[in-house]
Coordinates of C-alpha atoms and ligand atoms in Angstrom, one line a residue:
M25 CA 0.0 -0.1 0.0
T26 CA 1.1 3.4 -0.6
R27 CA 1.6 6.3 2.0
V28 CA -1.8 7.9 0.8
E29 CA -3.7 4.3 0.8
V30 CA -2.4 3.8 4.4
A31 CA -3.6 7.4 5.3
A32 CA -7.1 6.6 3.6
R33 CA -7.4 3.5 5.2
E34 CA -6.7 5.0 8.6
V35 CA -9.5 7.6 8.1
R36 CA -11.7 4.9 7.1
I37 CA -11.3 2.8 10.1
T38 CA -11.5 6.0 12.4
N39 CA -14.8 7.0 11.0
Q40 CA -16.0 3.3 11.2
R41 CA -15.0 3.4 14.8
I42 CA -16.9 6.8 15.4
R43 CA -20.2 5.2 13.7
S44 CA -19.9 2.1 16.0
S45 CA -19.3 4.1 19.3
G46 CA -23.0 5.1 19.5
F47 CA -22.8 8.9 19.5
P48 CA -26.2 10.5 18.7
Y49 CA -24.4 12.9 16.5
V50 CA -21.0 13.8 15.4
K51 CA -19.7 17.1 16.5
G52 CA -16.2 18.2 17.5
L53 CA -15.1 21.0 19.8
A54 CA -14.5 23.0 16.6
D55 CA -18.2 23.1 16.1
F56 CA -18.8 24.5 19.6
D57 CA -19.7 28.3 19.7
W58 CA -17.8 29.3 22.9
D59 CA -19.1 32.8 22.9
F60 CA -22.6 31.6 23.0
Q61 CA -22.1 29.6 26.1
P62 CA -19.4 31.7 28.4
S63 CA -20.0 29.7 31.5
V64 CA -18.3 26.6 29.8
P65 CA -14.6 26.6 30.9
R66 CA -12.8 26.6 27.7
A67 CA -9.5 26.0 29.0
E68 CA -10.6 23.0 31.2
I69 CA -12.4 21.6 28.1
E70 CA -9.4 21.8 26.0
E71 CA -7.2 20.2 28.5
L72 CA -9.6 17.3 28.8
A73 CA -9.3 16.9 25.0
T74 CA -5.8 16.3 25.5
L75 CA -7.3 13.0 27.1
R76 CA -5.0 13.0 30.2
F77 CA -8.1 12.3 32.1
V78 CA -8.3 9.2 30.2
E79 CA -4.8 8.2 30.9
R80 CA -5.5 8.9 34.7
A81 CA -8.9 7.1 34.7
E82 CA -10.7 10.2 35.9
N83 CA -14.2 10.9 35.3
V84 CA -16.1 14.2 33.9
L85 CA -19.4 15.2 35.2
F86 CA -21.4 17.8 33.0
V87 CA -24.2 19.3 34.9
G88 CA -26.8 21.8 33.4
S89 CA -30.2 22.3 32.0
P90 CA -31.3 21.1 28.7
G91 CA -29.7 22.5 25.3
V92 CA -26.6 23.9 27.3
G93 CA -24.2 21.8 25.2
K94 CA -23.5 18.9 27.6
T95 CA -23.9 16.1 25.2
H96 CA -22.1 18.1 22.4
L97 CA -19.1 18.3 24.6
A98 CA -19.3 14.9 25.7
V99 CA -19.5 13.7 22.2
A100 CA -16.5 16.0 21.3
L101 CA -14.3 14.4 23.9
G102 CA -15.4 10.8 22.8
I103 CA -14.6 11.6 19.3
E104 CA -11.2 12.8 20.3
A105 CA -10.8 9.5 22.4
V106 CA -11.7 7.4 19.2
R107 CA -9.1 9.4 17.1
A108 CA -6.6 8.5 19.9
G109 CA -7.3 4.9 19.3
R110 CA -9.2 4.6 22.5
E111 CA -12.4 2.1 22.6
V112 CA -15.4 4.5 23.5
R113 CA -18.8 3.6 24.2
F114 CA -21.8 6.3 24.1
V115 CA -24.9 5.4 26.1
D116 CA -28.2 6.9 27.0
C117 CA -28.6 6.3 30.8
A118 CA -32.3 5.1 30.5
R119 CA -31.3 2.6 27.7
L120 CA -28.1 1.4 29.6
V121 CA -30.3 0.7 32.8
E122 CA -33.0 -1.1 30.7
D123 CA -30.2 -3.1 29.0
L124 CA -28.8 -4.2 32.2
E125 CA -32.0 -5.1 33.8
D126 CA -32.7 -7.1 30.5
A127 CA -29.3 -8.9 30.9
S128 CA -29.9 -9.4 34.7
S129 CA -33.4 -11.0 33.9
R130 CA -31.6 -13.1 31.3
G131 CA -29.0 -14.4 33.5
I132 CA -26.2 -12.7 31.5
L133 CA -25.5 -9.5 33.5
K134 CA -21.9 -10.5 34.1
K135 CA -21.2 -10.8 30.4
R136 CA -23.0 -7.3 29.7
L137 CA -21.3 -5.6 32.8
K138 CA -18.0 -6.9 31.1
Y139 CA -18.9 -5.4 28.0
Y140 CA -19.5 -1.9 29.5
A141 CA -16.8 -2.1 32.0
H142 CA -14.2 -2.7 29.1
S143 CA -14.4 0.3 27.2
R144 CA -11.6 2.9 28.1
L145 CA -14.2 5.5 28.0
L146 CA -17.9 5.3 28.7
I147 CA -20.2 8.1 28.2
I148 CA -23.6 7.9 30.0
D149 CA -25.9 10.5 28.8
E150 CA -28.9 12.2 30.0
L151 CA -28.8 10.7 33.8
G152 CA -31.8 12.2 35.6
Y153 CA -34.3 12.7 32.6
L154 CA -35.9 9.6 33.8
D155 CA -36.1 8.3 37.4
V156 CA -33.8 5.0 37.6
G157 CA -35.4 3.1 40.3
S158 CA -33.6 0.8 42.9
A159 CA -33.1 -2.2 40.8
G160 CA -31.5 0.1 38.1
A161 CA -29.4 2.0 40.7
D162 CA -27.9 -1.2 42.0
L163 CA -27.1 -2.2 38.5
L164 CA -25.5 1.3 37.8
F165 CA -23.8 1.2 41.2
Q166 CA -22.2 -2.2 40.0
L167 CA -21.0 -0.7 36.7
I168 CA -19.6 2.4 38.4
S169 CA -17.5 0.3 41.1
T170 CA -16.0 -1.8 38.4
R171 CA -14.8 1.0 36.3
Y172 CA -13.9 3.1 39.5
E173 CA -10.1 4.0 39.2
Q174 CA -9.7 1.7 36.3
R175 CA -11.4 3.4 33.4
S176 CA -13.0 6.9 32.7
T177 CA -16.7 7.6 32.7
I178 CA -18.3 10.9 31.4
I179 CA -21.8 11.7 32.8
T180 CA -24.3 14.3 31.5
T181 CA -27.0 15.3 33.8
N182 CA -29.6 18.0 34.3
V183 CA -29.9 17.1 37.9
G184 CA -27.0 18.3 40.6
I185 CA -25.7 15.4 42.9
S186 CA -28.1 16.8 45.6
G187 CA -30.9 15.5 43.4
W188 CA -29.8 12.2 42.6
G189 CA -31.3 10.8 45.7
R190 CA -34.8 11.3 43.8
V191 CA -33.4 10.1 40.4
F192 CA -32.5 6.8 41.9
G193 CA -35.3 6.6 44.4
D194 CA -32.7 6.1 47.3
D195 CA -30.6 8.3 49.2
V196 CA -28.0 5.2 49.9
A197 CA -27.6 4.2 46.5
A198 CA -27.2 7.7 45.2
S199 CA -24.5 8.7 47.4
A200 CA -22.8 5.4 46.8
I201 CA -22.8 6.2 43.1
A202 CA -22.0 9.9 43.4
D203 CA -19.1 9.1 45.7
R204 CA -17.2 6.7 43.1
V205 CA -18.1 9.2 40.4
C206 CA -17.0 12.3 42.1
H207 CA -13.7 11.0 43.5
H208 CA -11.3 12.0 40.7
C209 CA -13.7 14.1 38.8
H210 CA -13.7 17.1 36.7
L211 CA -17.2 18.8 37.5
V212 CA -18.3 21.0 34.6
K213 CA -21.4 23.2 35.5
I214 CA -22.9 24.8 32.6
T215 CA -25.4 27.8 33.2
G216 CA -27.1 29.5 30.3
R217 CA -29.5 29.6 27.5
S218 CA -30.5 26.5 25.6
Y219 CA -28.3 26.6 22.1
R220 CA -31.6 24.9 20.6
L221 CA -33.7 28.3 21.5
K222 CA -31.1 30.5 20.5
D223 CA -32.9 32.0 17.5
L224 CA -35.9 32.9 19.7
P225 CA -36.0 36.4 21.4
R226 CA -34.7 36.5 24.8
D227 CA -38.1 37.3 26.3
G228 CA -39.5 34.1 25.1
P229 CA -41.3 32.9 21.8
V230 CA -43.1 35.5 19.9
K231 CA -46.9 35.6 20.5
P232 CA -49.0 35.1 17.4
Ligands
ADP5 P1 -27.8 19.0 26.2 O1 -27.1 20.0 27.2 O2 -29.1 19.2 26.5 O3 -27.3 17.9 26.2 P2 -26.7 19.3 23.6 O4 -25.4 19.3 23.8 O5 -27.3 18.1 22.8 O6 -27.5 19.6 24.8 O7 -27.0 20.5 22.7 C1 -28.4 20.7 21.9 C2 -27.9 21.0 20.4 O8 -27.4 22.3 20.4 C3 -26.9 20.2 19.5 O9 -27.3 20.0 18.4 C4 -25.6 21.0 20.0 O10 -24.6 20.6 19.0 C5 -25.9 22.2 19.8 N1 -25.2 23.3 20.7 C6 -25.4 23.4 22.1 N2 -24.4 24.2 22.5 C7 -23.9 24.9 21.5 C8 -22.5 25.6 21.4 N3 -22.3 26.3 22.4 N4 -22.2 25.9 19.9 C9 -22.7 25.0 19.2 N5 -23.6 24.2 19.2 C10 -24.3 23.9 20.3
MG6 MG1 -28.0 16.0 25.9

């Protein structure tokens, strides 16, 4: 193979890995409008994009209301990790819990936990949009415990840690999960307007 062919092949493999990682869309940091969301700590995000946090098995927690860019930033970091040859899995929190519950009922929980525990970077999106329930909380706890200090996890959530008791329906389970997520964690709180509503006037939709 010529050098051009080798390069083309690498691009193909990377694109294939990006497709199979489960991202809801493909957007990078270059697509992020920093001026629109000044509460996002740009230097910290750019430091995260060096992937040192992945080498150190640290976590990242994006907290903020809908549309502020949590998933976009998580996807962007995930794509950086894929480009660097790391195995990345992106999964919606409700779907993850559903999948683990299903595996548990079919007696293949261990195998399924292994599958998620294995990724160098696991992105759990939208924690808190749906309540998890105590069986789900227990399964999530098992997964987070396996990854603790071994592998990085990025979580996006619209619920601050103090509200996780409600999400998991159980304060003890919630603090056990939060404890492991938050030890060695980069907490990024984003406040501001939803990018989805950016074209609406600031005082709300125009009345007909
Ligand atoms: P959430 O915080 O609810 O996860 P997303 O990150 O999915 O929201 O953002 C919603 C949409 O707006 C996505 O299409 C995302 O790419 C876009 N978006 C959000 N913030 C920005 C931004 N600062 N610059 C460019 N696009 C943005
Ligand atoms: Mg989101």
